[in-house]
CSV table of C-alpha atoms and ligand atoms in Angstrom, one decimal:
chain,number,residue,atom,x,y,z
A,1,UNK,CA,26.5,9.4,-6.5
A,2,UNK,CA,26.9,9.5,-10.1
A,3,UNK,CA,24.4,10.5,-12.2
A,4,UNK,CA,24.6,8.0,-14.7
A,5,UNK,CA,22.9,5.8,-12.0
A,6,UNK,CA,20.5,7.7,-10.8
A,7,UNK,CA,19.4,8.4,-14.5
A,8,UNK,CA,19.2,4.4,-15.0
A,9,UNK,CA,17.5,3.9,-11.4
A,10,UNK,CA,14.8,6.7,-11.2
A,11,UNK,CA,14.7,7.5,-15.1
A,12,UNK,CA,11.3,8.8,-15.1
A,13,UNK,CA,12.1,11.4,-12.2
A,14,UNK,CA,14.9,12.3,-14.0
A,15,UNK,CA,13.4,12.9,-17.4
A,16,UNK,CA,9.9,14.5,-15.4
A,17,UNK,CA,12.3,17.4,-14.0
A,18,UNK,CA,15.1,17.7,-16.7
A,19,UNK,CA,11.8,18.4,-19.0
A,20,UNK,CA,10.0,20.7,-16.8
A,21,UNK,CA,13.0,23.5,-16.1
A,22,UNK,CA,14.3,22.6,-20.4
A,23,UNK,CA,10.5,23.6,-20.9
A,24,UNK,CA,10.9,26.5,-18.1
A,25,UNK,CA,7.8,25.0,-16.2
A,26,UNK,CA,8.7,23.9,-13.3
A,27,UNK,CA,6.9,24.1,-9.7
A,28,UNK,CA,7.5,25.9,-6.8
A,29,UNK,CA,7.2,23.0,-4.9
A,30,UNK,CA,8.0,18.9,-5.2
A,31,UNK,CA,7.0,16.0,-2.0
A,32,UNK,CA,9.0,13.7,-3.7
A,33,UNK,CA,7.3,10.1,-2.2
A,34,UNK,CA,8.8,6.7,-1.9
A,35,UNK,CA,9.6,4.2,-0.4
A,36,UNK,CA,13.2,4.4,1.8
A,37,UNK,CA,16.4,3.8,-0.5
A,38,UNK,CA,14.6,5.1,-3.4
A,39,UNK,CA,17.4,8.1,-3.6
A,40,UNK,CA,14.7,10.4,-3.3
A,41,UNK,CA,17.5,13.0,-1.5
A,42,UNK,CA,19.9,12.5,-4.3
A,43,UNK,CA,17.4,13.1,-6.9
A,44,UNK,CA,16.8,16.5,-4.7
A,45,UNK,CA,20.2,17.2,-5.0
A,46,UNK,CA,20.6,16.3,-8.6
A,47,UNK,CA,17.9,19.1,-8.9
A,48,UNK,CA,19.3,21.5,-7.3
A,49,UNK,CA,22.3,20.8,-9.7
A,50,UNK,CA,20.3,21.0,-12.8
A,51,UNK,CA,19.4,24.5,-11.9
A,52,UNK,CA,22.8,26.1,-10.5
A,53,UNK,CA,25.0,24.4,-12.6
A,54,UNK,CA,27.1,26.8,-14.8
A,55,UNK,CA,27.8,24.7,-17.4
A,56,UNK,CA,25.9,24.5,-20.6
A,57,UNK,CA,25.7,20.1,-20.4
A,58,UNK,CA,23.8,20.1,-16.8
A,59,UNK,CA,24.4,19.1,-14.1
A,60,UNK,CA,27.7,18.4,-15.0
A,61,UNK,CA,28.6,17.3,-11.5
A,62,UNK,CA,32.3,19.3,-11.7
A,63,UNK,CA,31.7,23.0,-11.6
A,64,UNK,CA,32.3,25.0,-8.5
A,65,UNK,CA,28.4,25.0,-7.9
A,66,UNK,CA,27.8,21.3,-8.8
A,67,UNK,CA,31.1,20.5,-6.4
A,68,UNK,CA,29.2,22.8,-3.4
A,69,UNK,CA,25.6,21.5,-4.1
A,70,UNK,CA,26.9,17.9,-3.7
A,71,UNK,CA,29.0,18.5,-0.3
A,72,UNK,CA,25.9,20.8,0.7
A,73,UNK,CA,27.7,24.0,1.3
A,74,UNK,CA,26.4,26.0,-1.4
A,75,UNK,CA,24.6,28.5,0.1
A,76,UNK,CA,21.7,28.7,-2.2
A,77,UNK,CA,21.2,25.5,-0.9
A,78,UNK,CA,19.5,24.9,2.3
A,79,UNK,CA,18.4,21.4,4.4
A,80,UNK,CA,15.9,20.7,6.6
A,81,UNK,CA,16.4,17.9,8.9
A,82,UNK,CA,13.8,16.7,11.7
A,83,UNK,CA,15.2,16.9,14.7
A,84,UNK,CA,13.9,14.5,17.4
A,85,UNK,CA,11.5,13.0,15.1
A,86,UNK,CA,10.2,16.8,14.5
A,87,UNK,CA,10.4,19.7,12.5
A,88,UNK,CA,9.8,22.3,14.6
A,89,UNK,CA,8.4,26.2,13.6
A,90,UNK,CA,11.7,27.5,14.1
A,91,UNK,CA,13.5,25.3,11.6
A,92,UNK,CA,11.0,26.8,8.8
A,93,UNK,CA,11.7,30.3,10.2
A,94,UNK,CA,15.3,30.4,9.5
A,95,UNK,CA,14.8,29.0,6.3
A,96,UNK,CA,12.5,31.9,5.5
A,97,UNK,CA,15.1,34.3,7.5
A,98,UNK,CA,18.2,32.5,5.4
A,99,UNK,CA,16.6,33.1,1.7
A,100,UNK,CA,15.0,36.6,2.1
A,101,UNK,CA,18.8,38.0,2.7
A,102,UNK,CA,20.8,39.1,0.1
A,103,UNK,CA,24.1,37.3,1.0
A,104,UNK,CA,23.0,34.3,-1.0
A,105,UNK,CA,24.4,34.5,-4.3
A,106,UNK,CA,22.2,35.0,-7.8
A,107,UNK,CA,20.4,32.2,-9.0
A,108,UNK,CA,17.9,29.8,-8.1
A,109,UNK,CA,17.6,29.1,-4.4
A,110,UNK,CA,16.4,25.6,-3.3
A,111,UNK,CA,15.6,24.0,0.1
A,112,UNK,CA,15.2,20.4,0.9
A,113,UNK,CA,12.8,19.6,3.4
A,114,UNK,CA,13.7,15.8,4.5
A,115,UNK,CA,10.8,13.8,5.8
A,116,UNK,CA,8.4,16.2,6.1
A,117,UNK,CA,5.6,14.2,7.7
A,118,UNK,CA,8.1,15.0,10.3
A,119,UNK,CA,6.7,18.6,10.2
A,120,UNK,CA,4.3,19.6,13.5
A,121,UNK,CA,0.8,21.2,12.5
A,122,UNK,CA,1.6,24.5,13.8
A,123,UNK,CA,5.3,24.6,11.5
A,124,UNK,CA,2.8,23.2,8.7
A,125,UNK,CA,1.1,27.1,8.0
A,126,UNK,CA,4.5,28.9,8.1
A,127,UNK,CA,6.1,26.2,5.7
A,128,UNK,CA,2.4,26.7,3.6
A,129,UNK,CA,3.1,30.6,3.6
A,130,UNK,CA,6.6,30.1,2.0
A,131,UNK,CA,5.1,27.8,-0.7
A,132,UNK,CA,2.3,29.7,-1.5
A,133,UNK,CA,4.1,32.7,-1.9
A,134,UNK,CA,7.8,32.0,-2.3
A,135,UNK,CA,10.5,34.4,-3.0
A,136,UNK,CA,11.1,34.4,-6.7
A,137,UNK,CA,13.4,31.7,-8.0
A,138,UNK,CA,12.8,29.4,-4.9
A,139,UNK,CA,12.1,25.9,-4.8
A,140,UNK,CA,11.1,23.2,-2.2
A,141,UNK,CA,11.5,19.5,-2.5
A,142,UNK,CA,10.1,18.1,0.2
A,143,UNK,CA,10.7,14.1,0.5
A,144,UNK,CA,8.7,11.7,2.5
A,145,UNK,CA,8.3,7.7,2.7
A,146,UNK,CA,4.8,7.8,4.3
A,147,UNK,CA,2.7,10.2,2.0
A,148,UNK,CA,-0.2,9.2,4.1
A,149,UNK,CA,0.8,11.0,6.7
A,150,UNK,CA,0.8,14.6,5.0
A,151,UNK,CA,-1.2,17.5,5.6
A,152,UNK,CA,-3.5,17.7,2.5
A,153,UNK,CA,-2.9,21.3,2.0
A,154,UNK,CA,1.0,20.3,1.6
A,155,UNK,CA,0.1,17.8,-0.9
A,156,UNK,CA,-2.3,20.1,-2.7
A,157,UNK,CA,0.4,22.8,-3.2
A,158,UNK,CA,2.9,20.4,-3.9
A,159,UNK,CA,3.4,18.3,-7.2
A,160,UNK,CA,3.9,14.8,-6.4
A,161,UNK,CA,6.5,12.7,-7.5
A,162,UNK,CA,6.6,9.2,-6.8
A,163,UNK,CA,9.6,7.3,-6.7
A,164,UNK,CA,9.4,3.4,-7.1
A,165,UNK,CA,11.7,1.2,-5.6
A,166,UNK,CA,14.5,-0.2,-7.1
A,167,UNK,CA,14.6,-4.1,-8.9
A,168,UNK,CA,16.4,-6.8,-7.7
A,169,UNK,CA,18.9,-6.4,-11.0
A,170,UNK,CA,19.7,-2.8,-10.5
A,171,UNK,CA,20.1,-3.6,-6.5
A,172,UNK,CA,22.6,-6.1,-7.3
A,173,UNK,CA,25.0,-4.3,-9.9
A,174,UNK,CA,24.8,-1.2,-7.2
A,175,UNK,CA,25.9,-3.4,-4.6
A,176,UNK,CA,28.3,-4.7,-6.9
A,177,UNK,CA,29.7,-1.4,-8.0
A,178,UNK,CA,29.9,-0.4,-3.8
A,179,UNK,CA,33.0,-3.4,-4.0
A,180,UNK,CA,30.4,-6.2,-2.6
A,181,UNK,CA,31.0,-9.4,-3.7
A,182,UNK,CA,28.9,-10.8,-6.5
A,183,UNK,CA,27.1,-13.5,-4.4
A,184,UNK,CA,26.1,-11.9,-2.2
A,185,UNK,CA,24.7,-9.2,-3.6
A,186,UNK,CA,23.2,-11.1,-5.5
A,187,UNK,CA,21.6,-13.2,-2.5
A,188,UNK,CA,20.5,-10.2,-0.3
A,189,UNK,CA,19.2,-8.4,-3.6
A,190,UNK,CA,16.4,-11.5,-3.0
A,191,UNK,CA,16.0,-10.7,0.9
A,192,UNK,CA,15.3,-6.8,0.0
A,193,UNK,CA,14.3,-3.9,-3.0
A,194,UNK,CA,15.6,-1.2,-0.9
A,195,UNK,CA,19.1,-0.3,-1.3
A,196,UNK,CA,19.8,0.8,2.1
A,197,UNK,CA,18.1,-2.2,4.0
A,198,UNK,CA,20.6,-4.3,1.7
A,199,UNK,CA,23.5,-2.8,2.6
A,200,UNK,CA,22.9,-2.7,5.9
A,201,UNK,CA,22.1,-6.4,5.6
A,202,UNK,CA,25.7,-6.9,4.4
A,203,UNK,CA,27.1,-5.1,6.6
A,204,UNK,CA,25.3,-6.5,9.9
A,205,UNK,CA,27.5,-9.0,12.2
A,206,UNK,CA,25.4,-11.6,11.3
A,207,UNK,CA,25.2,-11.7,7.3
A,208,UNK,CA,28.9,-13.2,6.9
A,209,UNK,CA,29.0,-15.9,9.0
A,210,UNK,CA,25.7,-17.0,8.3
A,211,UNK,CA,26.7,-17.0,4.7
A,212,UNK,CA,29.4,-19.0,5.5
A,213,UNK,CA,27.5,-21.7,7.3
A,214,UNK,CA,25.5,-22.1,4.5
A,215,UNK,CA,28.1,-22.7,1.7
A,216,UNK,CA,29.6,-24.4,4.4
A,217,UNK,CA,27.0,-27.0,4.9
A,218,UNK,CA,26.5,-27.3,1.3
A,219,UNK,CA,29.8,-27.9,0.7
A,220,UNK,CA,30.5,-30.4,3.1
A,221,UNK,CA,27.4,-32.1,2.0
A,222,UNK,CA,29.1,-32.4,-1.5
A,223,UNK,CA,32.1,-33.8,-0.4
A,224,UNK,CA,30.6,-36.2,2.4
A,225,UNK,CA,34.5,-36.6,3.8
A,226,UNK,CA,32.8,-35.0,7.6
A,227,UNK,CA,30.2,-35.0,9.4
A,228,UNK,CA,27.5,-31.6,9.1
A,229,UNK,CA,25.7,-32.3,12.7
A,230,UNK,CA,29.4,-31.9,14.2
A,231,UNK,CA,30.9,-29.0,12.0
A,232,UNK,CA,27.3,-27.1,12.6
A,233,UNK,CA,27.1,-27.4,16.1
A,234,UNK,CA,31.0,-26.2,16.3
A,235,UNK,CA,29.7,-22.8,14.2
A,236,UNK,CA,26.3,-22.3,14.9
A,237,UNK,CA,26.2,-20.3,17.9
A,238,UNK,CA,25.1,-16.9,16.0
A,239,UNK,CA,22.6,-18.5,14.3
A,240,UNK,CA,20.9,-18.8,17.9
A,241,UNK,CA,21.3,-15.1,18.4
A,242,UNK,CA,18.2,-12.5,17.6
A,243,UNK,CA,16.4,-13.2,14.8
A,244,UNK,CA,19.4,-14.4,12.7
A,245,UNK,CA,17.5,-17.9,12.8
A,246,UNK,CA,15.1,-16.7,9.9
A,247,UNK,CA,17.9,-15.5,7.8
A,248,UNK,CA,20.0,-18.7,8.5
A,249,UNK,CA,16.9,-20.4,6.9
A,250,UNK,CA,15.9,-18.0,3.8
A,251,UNK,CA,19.7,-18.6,2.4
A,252,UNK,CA,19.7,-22.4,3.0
A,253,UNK,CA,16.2,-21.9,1.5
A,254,UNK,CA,17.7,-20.1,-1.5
A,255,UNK,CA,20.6,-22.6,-1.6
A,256,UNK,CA,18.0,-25.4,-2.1
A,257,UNK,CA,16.2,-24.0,-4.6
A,258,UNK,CA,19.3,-22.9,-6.6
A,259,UNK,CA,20.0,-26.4,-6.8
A,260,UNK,CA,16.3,-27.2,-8.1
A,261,UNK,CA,17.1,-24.7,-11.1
A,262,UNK,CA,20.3,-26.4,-11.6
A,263,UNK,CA,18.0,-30.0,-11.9
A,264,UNK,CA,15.7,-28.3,-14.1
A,265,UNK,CA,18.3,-26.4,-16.4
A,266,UNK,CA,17.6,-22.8,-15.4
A,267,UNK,CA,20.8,-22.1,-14.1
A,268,UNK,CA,20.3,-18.1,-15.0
A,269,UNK,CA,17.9,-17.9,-12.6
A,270,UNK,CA,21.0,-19.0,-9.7
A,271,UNK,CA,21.5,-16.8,-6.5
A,272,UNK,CA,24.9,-18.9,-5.2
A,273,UNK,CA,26.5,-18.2,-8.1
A,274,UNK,CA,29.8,-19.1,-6.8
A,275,UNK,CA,28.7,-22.6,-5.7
A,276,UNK,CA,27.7,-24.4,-9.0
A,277,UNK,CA,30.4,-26.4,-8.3
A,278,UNK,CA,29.3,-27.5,-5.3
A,279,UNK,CA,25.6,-27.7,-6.4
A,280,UNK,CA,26.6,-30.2,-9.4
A,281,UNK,CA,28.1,-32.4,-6.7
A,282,UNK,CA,25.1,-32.7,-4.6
A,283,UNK,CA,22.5,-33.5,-7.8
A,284,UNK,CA,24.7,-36.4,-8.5
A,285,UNK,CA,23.2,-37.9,-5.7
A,286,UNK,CA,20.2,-36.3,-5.3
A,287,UNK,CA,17.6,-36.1,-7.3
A,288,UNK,CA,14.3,-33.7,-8.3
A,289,UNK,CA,11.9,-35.4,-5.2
A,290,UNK,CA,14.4,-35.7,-2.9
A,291,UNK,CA,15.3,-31.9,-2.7
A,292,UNK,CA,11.9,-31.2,-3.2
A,293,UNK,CA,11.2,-33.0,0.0
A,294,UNK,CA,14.0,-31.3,1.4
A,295,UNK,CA,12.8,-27.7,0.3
A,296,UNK,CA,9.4,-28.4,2.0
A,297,UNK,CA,11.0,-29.2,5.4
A,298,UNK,CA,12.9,-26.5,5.1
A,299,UNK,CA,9.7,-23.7,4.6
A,300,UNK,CA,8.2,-25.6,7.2
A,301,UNK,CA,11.0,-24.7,9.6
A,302,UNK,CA,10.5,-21.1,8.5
A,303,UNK,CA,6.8,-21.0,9.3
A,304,UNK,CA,7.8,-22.3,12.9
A,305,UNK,CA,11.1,-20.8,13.5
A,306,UNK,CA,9.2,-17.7,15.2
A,307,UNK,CA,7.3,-19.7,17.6
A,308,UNK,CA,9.1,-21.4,20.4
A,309,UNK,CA,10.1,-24.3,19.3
A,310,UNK,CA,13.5,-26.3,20.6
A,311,UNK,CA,15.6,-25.0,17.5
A,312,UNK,CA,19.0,-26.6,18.5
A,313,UNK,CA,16.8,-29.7,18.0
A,314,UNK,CA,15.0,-28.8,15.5
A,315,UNK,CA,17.9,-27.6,13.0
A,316,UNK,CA,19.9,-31.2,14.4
A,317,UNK,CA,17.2,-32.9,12.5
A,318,UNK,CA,17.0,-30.8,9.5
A,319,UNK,CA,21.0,-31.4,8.5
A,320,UNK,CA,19.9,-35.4,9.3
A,321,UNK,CA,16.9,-34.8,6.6
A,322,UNK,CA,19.8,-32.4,4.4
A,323,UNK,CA,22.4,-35.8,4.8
A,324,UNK,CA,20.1,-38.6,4.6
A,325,UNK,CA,19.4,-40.2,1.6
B,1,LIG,ZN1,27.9,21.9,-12.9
């Protein structure tokens, strides 16, 4: 990832650890906390940079070490994953094994402990041990999204860094720069703050088709030359599927509130950025009360759409609400 992103994203981690090792004060040990999709493992690797890194403007992301760090094969370097939802004793024994031989090469040595509420009580004094009294020029980041769940004598031997998540604007241009297109990034970046849960979003069977229904509707709702009730019940089919009902619902919510900004001149504040067009066609005929009255049904759907309800019926009668008028 390139750093000039994860400067912008997590600026104050960034600036808290470049300061610390410009000022020579850093800790033996970092639980970097946060919530998934906060790049809390890049931010560990960006670290491991910032201290390795051979040239004077670090990291500089090119060097041989920088290159290594990032495909994490530098073995100075060392990653601990849990492994069946654990982190057993003998993971923190190798690690302990790995960095007190002298095959590493000079320099700082730093290990990554991923999820380390992961870690078992009895690994938890060994890994303690290593902190307390680590081999000179070591560093641990240890990274967690559930700080609640950490032994206390981690967290007090540990400086805490907390990573916030990221905001919808700096979801939607990373989306954007990943080759998404702009709407919808810009509609999941309302669904979710966490990077990963959006891209996963986009990339779920569901999300395109769904989209596509909605504009759909929309569209032909602007152009009144077919019927909805018979081009829906053609396409709906996945909408019936798992839970892709509720997400069928929060875009056509979205949709109809777009077009409440449009009435009310606040078009920045559009998520269907592509359908103005569209949306301008529809508040011809429509006005302020009517949508309105429309939006309402539709959050009332929401609120029932988990319950058992007859949705085939149900969603017949909210595109007869959507083309009434
Ligand atoms: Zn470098």
């Amino acid at each position: 990832m390139a750093f000039e992103k994860l400067e912008s994203t997590q600026q104050n981690v960034v600036k808290l650890l470049r300061n610390s090792y410009k000022k020579d004060r850093l800790s033996h040990a970092y639980l970097f906390e946060g919530e998934r999709g906060t790049y809390k493992f890049q931010t560990a690797l960006y670290f491991a940079q910032l201290l390795l890194c051979t040239n004077d403007d670090k990291p500089c992301g090119e060097c041989h070490n920088c290159k290594r760090i990032n495909n994490q094969t530098h073995p100075n370097l060392f990653i601990i994953e849990s492994e069946n939802g654990q982190i057993k004793k003998q993971q923190i024994i190798e690690l302990q094994t790995e960095f007190s031989k002298t095959s590493v090469e000079k320099g700082s040595k730093i290990f990554i402990i991923k999820d380390v509420d992961k870690l078992r009580v009895e690994s938890a004094n060994s890994l303690l041990k290593f902190i307390e009294e680590p081999f000179p020029n070591t560093f641990g980041i240890l990274t967690t999204t559930n700080i609640n769940s950490i032994l206390p004598t981690i967290i007090s031997r540990s400086q805490i860094v907390t990573f916030h998540s990221l905001n919808k604007n700096l979801i939607k241009e990373e989306l954007s720069s990943l080759g998404y297109e702009s709407t919808q990034a810009n509609v999941v970046s309302q669904i979710t703050n966490n990077i990963d849960d959006a891209i996963n979003i986009l990339n779920s069977e569901a999300f395109l088709p769904i989209f596509d229904i909605v504009t759909e509707v929309y569209n032909i709702l602007a152009a009144k030359d077919e019927s909805v009730l018979l081009y829906f019940n053609k396409n709906s089919s996945i909408i019936y599927q798992e839970n892709n009902a509720s997400l069928f619902l929060s875009l056509m919510i979205m949709y109809q509130k777009d077009m409440i900004s449009m009435i009310i001149n606040n078009e920045s504040s559009i998520v269907f950025t592509d359908e103005i067009k569209t949306m301008k066609n529809i508040v011809l005929y429509k006005d302020l009360k009517k949508i309105m009255g429309e939006l309402e049904y539709l959050l009332d759907l929401l609120s029932k759409s988990h319950f058992n309800i007859n949705r085939s019926l149900a969603f017949d009668n909210m595109l007869l609400e959507l083309e009434s008028r």
